[in-house]
CSV table of C-alpha atoms in Angstrom, one decimal:
chain,number,residue,atom,x,y,z
A,25,MET,CA,-54.7,-19.8,15.9
A,26,GLU,CA,-52.6,-18.5,18.8
A,27,ASP,CA,-55.5,-17.6,21.0
A,28,TYR,CA,-57.5,-20.8,21.1
A,29,GLU,CA,-57.3,-22.8,24.3
A,30,VAL,CA,-57.8,-26.5,25.1
A,31,TYR,CA,-58.7,-28.3,28.3
A,32,THR,CA,-58.9,-32.1,28.6
A,33,LEU,CA,-61.5,-33.7,30.8
A,34,PRO,CA,-60.5,-36.8,32.9
A,35,ASN,CA,-62.5,-39.0,30.5
A,36,GLY,CA,-60.4,-37.8,27.5
A,37,ILE,CA,-62.9,-35.4,25.9
A,38,ARG,CA,-61.2,-32.2,24.9
A,39,ILE,CA,-62.8,-28.7,25.2
A,40,ALA,CA,-61.5,-26.2,22.7
A,41,HIS,CA,-62.5,-22.5,22.7
A,42,LYS,CA,-61.6,-19.3,20.9
A,43,GLN,CA,-62.9,-16.1,22.4
A,44,MET,CA,-64.2,-13.5,20.0
A,45,PRO,CA,-65.0,-10.4,22.0
A,46,HIS,CA,-67.1,-8.6,19.4
A,47,THR,CA,-69.7,-11.3,18.6
A,48,GLN,CA,-73.1,-11.9,20.2
A,49,ILE,CA,-73.4,-15.4,18.8
A,50,ALA,CA,-72.0,-18.6,20.4
A,51,HIS,CA,-71.2,-21.4,18.0
A,52,CYS,CA,-70.5,-24.8,19.6
A,53,GLY,CA,-70.3,-28.4,18.5
A,54,ILE,CA,-69.4,-32.0,19.5
A,55,MET,CA,-67.3,-33.7,16.9
A,56,LEU,CA,-66.5,-37.5,17.0
A,57,ASP,CA,-63.8,-39.2,15.0
A,58,ILE,CA,-66.3,-41.7,13.6
A,59,GLY,CA,-67.5,-41.7,10.0
A,60,SER,CA,-68.7,-43.8,7.1
A,61,ARG,CA,-65.2,-45.2,6.5
A,62,ASP,CA,-65.6,-47.0,9.8
A,63,GLU,CA,-68.6,-49.0,8.6
A,64,GLN,CA,-68.5,-52.7,7.6
A,65,PRO,CA,-70.2,-53.4,4.2
A,66,HIS,CA,-73.5,-54.4,5.9
A,67,GLN,CA,-73.4,-51.2,8.0
A,68,GLN,CA,-73.1,-48.8,5.0
A,69,GLY,CA,-75.0,-45.6,5.9
A,70,LEU,CA,-75.1,-46.4,9.6
A,71,ALA,CA,-73.1,-43.3,10.7
A,72,HIS,CA,-75.4,-41.1,8.8
A,73,PHE,CA,-78.4,-43.0,10.2
A,74,TRP,CA,-77.1,-42.3,13.7
A,75,GLU,CA,-76.8,-38.6,12.9
A,76,HIS,CA,-80.5,-38.5,12.0
A,77,MET,CA,-81.6,-40.7,14.9
A,78,ALA,CA,-79.8,-38.5,17.5
A,79,PHE,CA,-82.6,-36.0,17.1
A,80,LYS,CA,-85.4,-38.5,17.6
A,81,GLY,CA,-85.4,-39.0,21.3
A,82,THR,CA,-83.1,-39.1,24.4
A,83,GLU,CA,-83.6,-40.4,27.9
A,84,LYS,CA,-85.4,-37.2,28.9
A,85,ARG,CA,-86.6,-35.7,25.6
A,86,LYS,CA,-88.9,-36.6,22.7
A,87,SER,CA,-88.1,-35.5,19.2
A,88,TYR,CA,-90.3,-32.4,19.3
A,89,HIS,CA,-88.6,-31.1,22.4
A,90,ILE,CA,-85.2,-31.6,20.8
A,91,ILE,CA,-85.9,-29.7,17.6
A,92,THR,CA,-87.7,-26.8,19.3
A,93,ARG,CA,-85.3,-26.4,22.2
A,94,LEU,CA,-83.1,-23.9,20.5
A,95,GLU,CA,-85.5,-22.7,17.7
A,96,THR,CA,-87.7,-21.0,20.3
A,97,VAL,CA,-84.8,-18.7,21.3
A,98,GLY,CA,-83.7,-18.0,17.7
A,99,GLY,CA,-81.0,-20.6,17.6
A,100,GLU,CA,-80.1,-23.4,15.2
A,101,LEU,CA,-79.3,-27.1,15.8
A,102,ASN,CA,-77.7,-29.1,13.1
A,103,ALA,CA,-75.5,-32.1,12.3
A,104,TYR,CA,-73.6,-33.7,9.5
A,105,THR,CA,-71.7,-36.9,8.6
A,106,THR,CA,-68.6,-37.2,6.6
A,107,LYS,CA,-66.3,-40.1,5.6
A,108,GLU,CA,-64.4,-39.7,8.9
A,109,LYS,CA,-66.5,-37.6,11.3
A,110,VAL,CA,-69.9,-37.2,12.9
A,111,CYS,CA,-70.7,-33.7,14.2
A,112,PHE,CA,-73.6,-32.2,16.2
A,113,HIS,CA,-73.5,-28.4,16.4
A,114,ALA,CA,-75.5,-25.4,17.4
A,115,SER,CA,-75.5,-21.6,17.0
A,116,VAL,CA,-77.3,-19.4,19.6
A,117,LEU,CA,-77.1,-16.0,21.3
A,118,GLY,CA,-74.3,-16.1,23.9
A,119,ALA,CA,-76.9,-16.0,26.7
A,120,HIS,CA,-78.1,-19.4,25.6
A,121,PHE,CA,-74.7,-21.1,25.4
A,122,GLU,CA,-75.4,-23.4,28.3
A,123,LYS,CA,-78.7,-24.4,26.9
A,124,ALA,CA,-77.1,-25.4,23.6
A,125,THR,CA,-74.2,-27.2,25.3
A,126,GLU,CA,-76.6,-29.3,27.4
A,127,LEU,CA,-78.7,-30.2,24.4
A,128,LEU,CA,-75.7,-31.2,22.3
A,129,ALA,CA,-74.5,-33.4,25.1
A,130,ASP,CA,-78.0,-35.0,25.5
A,131,ILE,CA,-78.4,-35.9,21.8
A,132,THR,CA,-74.8,-37.1,21.4
A,133,PHE,CA,-74.5,-39.3,24.5
A,134,HIS,CA,-78.1,-40.1,25.7
A,135,SER,CA,-80.1,-40.9,22.5
A,136,VAL,CA,-82.3,-43.9,22.9
A,137,PHE,CA,-83.2,-44.6,19.2
A,138,PRO,CA,-86.9,-45.3,19.5
A,139,GLU,CA,-88.0,-48.2,17.2
A,140,LYS,CA,-91.0,-46.2,15.9
A,141,GLN,CA,-88.8,-43.3,15.0
A,142,ILE,CA,-86.3,-45.7,13.3
A,143,GLU,CA,-89.0,-46.8,10.9
A,144,ARG,CA,-90.1,-43.3,10.2
A,145,GLU,CA,-86.6,-42.0,9.7
A,146,ARG,CA,-85.8,-44.9,7.4
A,147,GLY,CA,-88.3,-43.4,5.0
A,148,VAL,CA,-86.9,-39.9,5.4
A,149,ILE,CA,-83.4,-41.1,4.5
A,150,LEU,CA,-84.6,-43.2,1.5
A,151,GLU,CA,-86.2,-39.9,0.2
A,152,GLU,CA,-82.9,-38.1,0.8
A,153,MET,CA,-81.2,-40.8,-1.3
A,154,ALA,CA,-83.8,-40.4,-4.1
A,155,MET,CA,-83.3,-36.6,-4.0
A,156,TYR,CA,-79.5,-37.0,-4.6
A,157,TYR,CA,-80.0,-39.6,-7.2
A,158,ASP,CA,-82.3,-37.3,-9.1
A,159,SER,CA,-79.5,-34.6,-9.0
A,160,PRO,CA,-76.9,-35.9,-11.4
A,161,GLU,CA,-74.3,-33.3,-10.4
A,162,ASP,CA,-74.5,-34.6,-6.8
A,163,ALA,CA,-74.9,-38.2,-7.7
A,164,ILE,CA,-71.8,-38.3,-9.9
A,165,GLN,CA,-69.6,-37.1,-7.0
A,166,ASP,CA,-70.9,-40.0,-4.8
A,167,ASP,CA,-70.5,-42.6,-7.5
A,168,PHE,CA,-67.1,-41.3,-8.4
A,169,ASP,CA,-65.9,-42.1,-4.9
A,170,GLU,CA,-66.3,-45.8,-5.7
A,171,LEU,CA,-63.9,-45.5,-8.6
A,172,MET,CA,-61.4,-43.8,-6.4
A,173,PHE,CA,-61.6,-46.3,-3.6
A,174,PRO,CA,-62.9,-49.6,-4.9
A,175,ASN,CA,-63.6,-52.3,-2.3
A,176,HIS,CA,-63.1,-49.8,0.5
A,177,ALA,CA,-65.5,-48.0,2.9
A,178,LEU,CA,-64.2,-44.6,1.6
A,179,GLY,CA,-65.8,-45.5,-1.7
A,180,GLY,CA,-69.2,-46.1,-0.2
A,181,ASN,CA,-72.0,-43.6,-0.3
A,182,ILE,CA,-72.3,-41.9,3.1
A,183,LEU,CA,-76.1,-42.3,2.9
A,184,GLY,CA,-75.8,-46.0,2.4
A,185,THR,CA,-77.8,-48.2,0.0
A,186,THR,CA,-81.5,-49.0,-0.1
A,187,GLU,CA,-80.7,-52.5,1.2
A,188,THR,CA,-78.6,-51.5,4.2
A,189,VAL,CA,-80.8,-48.6,5.2
A,190,GLY,CA,-83.8,-50.9,5.0
A,191,SER,CA,-82.2,-53.3,7.4
A,192,PHE,CA,-81.0,-51.1,10.3
A,193,ARG,CA,-82.4,-51.8,13.8
A,194,ARG,CA,-81.8,-50.2,17.2
A,195,GLU,CA,-79.2,-52.8,18.1
A,196,ASP,CA,-77.2,-52.0,14.9
A,197,LEU,CA,-76.8,-48.4,16.0
A,198,GLN,CA,-75.8,-49.3,19.5
A,199,ARG,CA,-73.3,-51.9,18.3
A,200,PHE,CA,-71.7,-49.5,15.8
A,201,ILE,CA,-71.4,-46.7,18.3
A,202,GLY,CA,-70.0,-49.1,20.9
A,203,GLU,CA,-67.4,-50.4,18.5
A,204,ASN,CA,-66.1,-47.0,17.4
A,205,TYR,CA,-66.8,-44.7,20.3
A,206,ASP,CA,-63.6,-43.4,22.0
A,207,THR,CA,-63.7,-40.4,24.4
A,208,ARG,CA,-60.1,-39.6,23.5
A,209,ARG,CA,-61.4,-39.0,19.9
A,210,ILE,CA,-64.1,-36.5,20.8
A,211,VAL,CA,-63.8,-32.7,20.8
A,212,PHE,CA,-66.3,-30.1,22.1
A,213,ALA,CA,-65.4,-26.8,20.3
A,214,SER,CA,-66.8,-23.4,20.7
A,215,VAL,CA,-66.4,-19.8,19.5
A,216,SER,CA,-68.1,-17.0,21.4
A,217,ASN,CA,-67.4,-13.9,23.4
A,218,LEU,CA,-67.4,-16.0,26.6
A,219,PRO,CA,-64.2,-16.4,28.6
A,220,PHE,CA,-62.5,-19.8,28.4
A,221,LYS,CA,-63.0,-20.5,32.1
A,222,GLN,CA,-66.8,-20.1,31.8
A,223,VAL,CA,-66.9,-22.3,28.7
A,224,VAL,CA,-64.9,-25.0,30.5
A,225,LYS,CA,-67.2,-24.8,33.5
A,226,VAL,CA,-70.4,-25.2,31.4
A,227,ALA,CA,-68.9,-28.0,29.2
A,228,GLU,CA,-67.5,-29.9,32.2
A,229,LYS,CA,-71.0,-29.8,33.8
A,230,TYR,CA,-72.5,-31.8,30.9
A,231,LEU,CA,-69.5,-33.8,29.6
A,232,ARG,CA,-67.5,-34.9,32.7
A,233,ASP,CA,-69.8,-37.7,33.5
A,234,VAL,CA,-69.6,-39.3,30.1
A,235,PRO,CA,-68.1,-42.7,30.7
A,236,GLU,CA,-64.5,-43.0,29.5
A,237,GLN,CA,-64.2,-45.5,26.7
A,238,HIS,CA,-61.4,-46.6,24.3
A,239,ALA,CA,-62.1,-48.2,21.0
A,240,ILE,CA,-59.7,-50.7,19.4
A,241,ARG,CA,-60.0,-49.7,15.8
A,242,GLN,CA,-57.6,-49.9,12.9
A,243,ARG,CA,-58.6,-47.9,9.8
A,244,LYS,CA,-57.7,-49.7,6.6
A,245,ILE,CA,-55.6,-47.8,4.1
A,246,PRO,CA,-57.0,-48.0,0.5
A,247,THR,CA,-54.6,-49.9,-1.8
A,248,ASP,CA,-56.7,-51.2,-4.7
A,249,TYR,CA,-56.8,-48.2,-7.1
A,250,VAL,CA,-56.6,-48.9,-10.8
A,251,PRO,CA,-57.6,-46.2,-13.3
A,252,ARG,CA,-61.0,-46.8,-14.9
A,253,GLN,CA,-63.1,-45.1,-17.5
A,254,THR,CA,-66.8,-45.6,-17.1
A,255,ARG,CA,-69.9,-44.3,-18.9
A,256,VAL,CA,-73.4,-44.6,-17.5
A,257,GLU,CA,-76.6,-43.8,-19.2
A,258,ARG,CA,-79.0,-41.7,-17.1
A,259,PRO,CA,-82.4,-40.0,-17.8
A,260,ILE,CA,-80.7,-36.6,-18.3
A,261,THR,CA,-80.1,-34.0,-21.1
A,262,GLN,CA,-76.7,-32.6,-20.0
A,263,ALA,CA,-73.7,-34.9,-19.7
A,264,GLN,CA,-72.0,-34.9,-16.3
A,265,CYS,CA,-68.3,-35.8,-16.0
A,266,ALA,CA,-65.9,-36.5,-13.2
A,267,LEU,CA,-62.1,-36.9,-13.6
A,268,GLY,CA,-59.7,-37.7,-10.8
A,269,ARG,CA,-57.2,-39.8,-9.0
A,270,PRO,CA,-56.0,-40.6,-5.5
A,271,ALA,CA,-53.8,-37.9,-3.8
A,272,TYR,CA,-52.1,-37.1,-0.5
A,273,GLY,CA,-53.3,-37.6,3.0
A,274,LEU,CA,-53.6,-35.0,5.8
A,275,THR,CA,-50.2,-35.6,7.3
A,276,ASP,CA,-48.3,-35.6,4.0
A,277,PRO,CA,-45.9,-32.6,3.7
A,278,ARG,CA,-47.1,-32.2,0.1
A,279,ARG,CA,-50.6,-31.4,1.1
A,280,LEU,CA,-50.4,-27.6,1.2
A,281,PRO,CA,-48.5,-27.1,-2.1
A,282,PHE,CA,-50.8,-29.6,-3.8
A,283,PHE,CA,-53.8,-27.7,-2.4
A,284,MET,CA,-52.3,-24.5,-4.0
A,285,LEU,CA,-51.8,-26.3,-7.3
A,286,VAL,CA,-55.4,-27.6,-7.4
A,287,ASN,CA,-56.7,-24.1,-6.4
A,288,LEU,CA,-54.8,-22.7,-9.4
A,289,LEU,CA,-56.1,-25.4,-11.7
A,290,GLY,CA,-59.8,-25.2,-10.8
A,291,GLY,CA,-60.5,-23.5,-7.4
A,292,PRO,CA,-63.4,-21.2,-6.7
A,293,GLY,CA,-61.9,-18.2,-8.4
A,294,MET,CA,-63.2,-17.3,-11.8
A,295,ASN,CA,-59.6,-16.9,-12.9
A,296,SER,CA,-58.9,-20.6,-12.4
A,297,ARG,CA,-57.2,-22.2,-15.5
A,298,LEU,CA,-60.0,-24.6,-16.1
A,299,ASN,CA,-62.7,-21.9,-15.9
A,300,LEU,CA,-60.7,-19.5,-18.2
A,301,ASN,CA,-60.2,-22.3,-20.8
A,302,LEU,CA,-63.4,-24.3,-20.8
A,303,ARG,CA,-65.9,-21.5,-20.0
A,304,GLU,CA,-64.5,-18.2,-20.9
A,305,LYS,CA,-62.4,-19.1,-24.0
A,306,ASN,CA,-64.4,-22.1,-25.4
A,307,GLY,CA,-67.9,-21.8,-23.9
A,308,LEU,CA,-68.1,-25.5,-23.1
A,309,VAL,CA,-69.4,-25.4,-19.5
A,310,TYR,CA,-71.4,-23.3,-17.2
A,311,SER,CA,-69.1,-24.3,-14.3
A,312,ILE,CA,-66.1,-26.5,-13.7
A,313,ASP,CA,-64.2,-27.0,-10.5
A,314,ALA,CA,-61.3,-29.0,-9.2
A,315,SER,CA,-61.2,-30.0,-5.6
A,316,TYR,CA,-58.7,-31.8,-3.4
A,317,THR,CA,-60.1,-33.8,-0.5
A,318,PRO,CA,-57.5,-35.1,2.0
A,319,PHE,CA,-58.3,-37.9,4.5
A,320,LEU,CA,-56.2,-39.1,7.4
A,321,ASP,CA,-54.1,-41.5,5.3
A,322,THR,CA,-55.1,-40.8,1.7
A,323,GLY,CA,-57.0,-38.3,-0.4
A,324,PHE,CA,-58.2,-37.6,-3.9
A,325,LEU,CA,-58.3,-35.0,-6.6
A,326,GLY,CA,-61.7,-34.5,-8.4
A,327,ILE,CA,-62.6,-32.4,-11.4
A,328,TYR,CA,-66.3,-32.0,-12.1
A,329,PHE,CA,-68.3,-30.4,-14.9
A,330,GLY,CA,-71.4,-30.6,-17.0
A,331,THR,CA,-71.6,-30.1,-20.7
A,332,ASP,CA,-73.4,-30.9,-24.0
A,333,PRO,CA,-73.0,-34.7,-24.5
A,334,ARG,CA,-71.4,-34.0,-27.9
A,335,LYS,CA,-68.7,-31.8,-26.2
A,336,VAL,CA,-67.5,-34.2,-23.5
A,337,ASP,CA,-64.5,-35.4,-25.3
A,338,ARG,CA,-63.4,-31.9,-26.3
A,339,ALA,CA,-63.8,-30.7,-22.7
A,340,CYS,CA,-61.7,-33.6,-21.4
A,341,THR,CA,-59.0,-32.9,-24.0
A,342,LEU,CA,-58.7,-29.3,-22.9
A,343,ILE,CA,-58.5,-30.4,-19.2
A,344,MET,CA,-55.7,-32.7,-20.0
A,345,LYS,CA,-53.9,-29.9,-21.9
A,346,GLU,CA,-54.1,-27.8,-18.8
A,347,LEU,CA,-52.6,-30.6,-16.7
A,348,LYS,CA,-49.9,-31.0,-19.2
A,349,ARG,CA,-49.2,-27.2,-19.1
A,350,LEU,CA,-48.7,-27.4,-15.4
A,351,ARG,CA,-46.3,-30.3,-15.8
A,352,GLU,CA,-44.2,-28.7,-18.5
A,353,GLN,CA,-44.3,-25.0,-17.8
A,354,PRO,CA,-43.1,-23.6,-14.4
A,355,LEU,CA,-45.0,-20.7,-13.1
A,356,THR,CA,-43.5,-17.3,-13.7
A,357,THR,CA,-42.5,-15.1,-10.7
A,358,LEU,CA,-45.7,-13.1,-11.2
A,359,GLN,CA,-48.0,-16.1,-11.6
A,360,LEU,CA,-46.5,-17.7,-8.5
A,361,HIS,CA,-47.0,-14.5,-6.5
A,362,GLN,CA,-50.6,-14.2,-7.7
A,363,THR,CA,-51.4,-17.8,-6.9
A,364,LYS,CA,-50.1,-17.3,-3.3
A,365,GLU,CA,-51.9,-14.0,-2.8
A,366,GLN,CA,-55.2,-15.5,-4.0
A,367,LEU,CA,-55.0,-18.5,-1.7
A,368,VAL,CA,-54.0,-16.3,1.3
A,369,GLY,CA,-57.0,-14.1,0.7
A,370,GLN,CA,-59.4,-17.0,0.3
A,371,LEU,CA,-58.2,-18.6,3.6
A,372,ALA,CA,-58.4,-15.2,5.5
A,373,MET,CA,-62.0,-14.7,4.3
A,374,ALA,CA,-62.9,-18.3,5.2
A,375,GLU,CA,-61.8,-17.6,8.8
A,376,GLU,CA,-64.3,-14.7,9.0
A,377,SER,CA,-67.0,-17.3,9.6
A,378,ASN,CA,-66.9,-18.1,13.3
A,379,ASN,CA,-69.1,-21.2,12.8
A,380,SER,CA,-66.7,-22.6,10.1
A,381,PHE,CA,-63.7,-21.9,12.3
A,382,MET,CA,-65.3,-23.7,15.3
A,383,LEU,CA,-65.8,-26.8,13.1
A,384,MET,CA,-62.4,-26.5,11.6
A,385,MET,CA,-60.9,-26.2,15.1
A,386,ALA,CA,-62.5,-29.5,16.2
A,387,LYS,CA,-61.5,-31.3,13.1
A,388,SER,CA,-57.9,-30.2,13.3
A,389,LEU,CA,-57.5,-31.3,16.9
A,390,LEU,CA,-58.9,-34.7,16.0
A,391,ASP,CA,-56.8,-35.1,12.8
A,392,ILE,CA,-53.4,-33.5,13.7
A,393,ASP,CA,-53.7,-32.7,17.4
A,394,ARG,CA,-53.4,-29.0,16.9
A,395,VAL,CA,-55.0,-26.0,15.2
A,396,GLU,CA,-52.6,-24.4,12.7
A,397,ALA,CA,-52.0,-20.7,13.2
A,398,LEU,CA,-53.2,-18.8,10.1
A,399,ASN,CA,-49.9,-16.8,10.0
A,400,ASP,CA,-48.0,-20.1,10.0
A,401,ILE,CA,-50.1,-21.3,7.1
A,402,PHE,CA,-49.4,-18.0,5.2
A,403,ASN,CA,-45.7,-18.4,5.8
A,404,ASP,CA,-45.8,-22.0,4.5
A,405,ILE,CA,-47.6,-20.8,1.4
A,406,LYS,CA,-45.1,-18.0,0.8
A,407,ALA,CA,-42.3,-20.6,1.1
A,408,VAL,CA,-43.6,-22.7,-1.8
A,409,THR,CA,-41.5,-22.5,-5.0
A,410,ALA,CA,-42.5,-22.8,-8.6
A,411,ARG,CA,-40.2,-25.9,-8.8
A,412,GLU,CA,-42.2,-27.6,-6.0
A,413,LEU,CA,-45.5,-27.0,-7.8
A,414,GLN,CA,-44.1,-28.3,-11.1
A,415,ASP,CA,-42.6,-31.4,-9.4
A,416,LEU,CA,-46.1,-32.1,-7.9
A,417,ALA,CA,-47.8,-31.6,-11.2
A,418,GLN,CA,-45.3,-34.0,-12.8
A,419,GLU,CA,-46.0,-36.5,-10.0
A,420,ALA,CA,-49.8,-36.2,-9.7
A,421,PHE,CA,-51.1,-35.0,-13.1
A,422,VAL,CA,-50.1,-38.1,-15.1
A,423,ASP,CA,-52.7,-38.7,-17.7
A,424,ASP,CA,-52.9,-42.5,-17.5
A,425,GLN,CA,-53.4,-42.4,-13.7
A,426,PHE,CA,-56.8,-40.5,-14.0
A,427,SER,CA,-60.1,-42.2,-13.8
A,428,SER,CA,-63.3,-40.8,-15.4
A,429,LEU,CA,-67.0,-41.3,-14.8
A,430,THR,CA,-69.5,-39.8,-17.3
A,431,PHE,CA,-73.2,-39.7,-17.1
A,432,VAL,CA,-74.7,-39.5,-20.6
A,433,PRO,CA,-78.3,-39.2,-21.7
A,434,GLU,CA,-80.1,-42.4,-22.4
A,435,LYS,CA,-80.3,-43.5,-26.0
A,436,GLU,CA,-83.7,-43.0,-27.6
């Protein structure tokens, strides 16, 4: 985006802002380049545990004062953890931007992790894990990661395991943060109607005194993938199935055309090839989607659906036929044009969300050190050829390279 601006503090923290003159809402967040892939096996779930514990007390606030600080002025405070990022973010009326910024800085850099709160939050996270386990369409996505990245932290559940979560202590949180915390890998991002100079002034007030720190960390690239087919009995009535394989990382030049190809195959549009075939033509599923998740140095393609247990094999056969069709039949001129127009429209609508753009801006700066201009992305999309897409399909949609995980009902 041509009109975003960045300022780097002496400690290495970057401040990124996009001014939107016609909005009354300020969205801001602090994103750290630390995630569950940075955990050791005994630390699994620790990044997510940190996300929770950041709300439970700082050097000057108790939990109640943290969670009500923005709520009382109609704002929202939230956080999330991914495989590669931890983010604390807020949305408030522009008049309360400084209040939000100060609070975000407080919970990110001054949490004290009270022992009593650790015990309480341990129970909350165990309940969160149980909730996801009881939702097979969610659980299968977490379990499928392990097939994609065996013996690697990317394959671990972000929430952790009951054993690891049950073991965490205050010193574990402090050690994990100390080992991975790097002020050069932190971005404070905002989108609001405020001018950049004012945003920098406020952010500098609360972030300039954060001690500079550099982490010596080498992320391990996954190398142990072998296609596997796994069936697991669960107390369910509908079968859940995941198919997929590793794919391209964030810096791979094939990333954008592959994203186009996966969007055509099973993106959010009702005209995706998988939806038209499996739902509209054959009535096998209520929903089916294909998604491409790129990480810094790898990625994966996942296809997810639920169906009658007796129809799983039929559904998988049809999916493989669609992959074969993309390998063998190049898109016509009209199909290629429609594929490009659909993706351009989806991306343009996604940018309408200022909060989503704020988060994307922070992530892009951490991952590729810039925020790609939407017009540049559109031009890159328009430059993709049918031959490129077919070559990618022939390279990535090879049947014997796909793994599958299927949840089936328990036998009576």
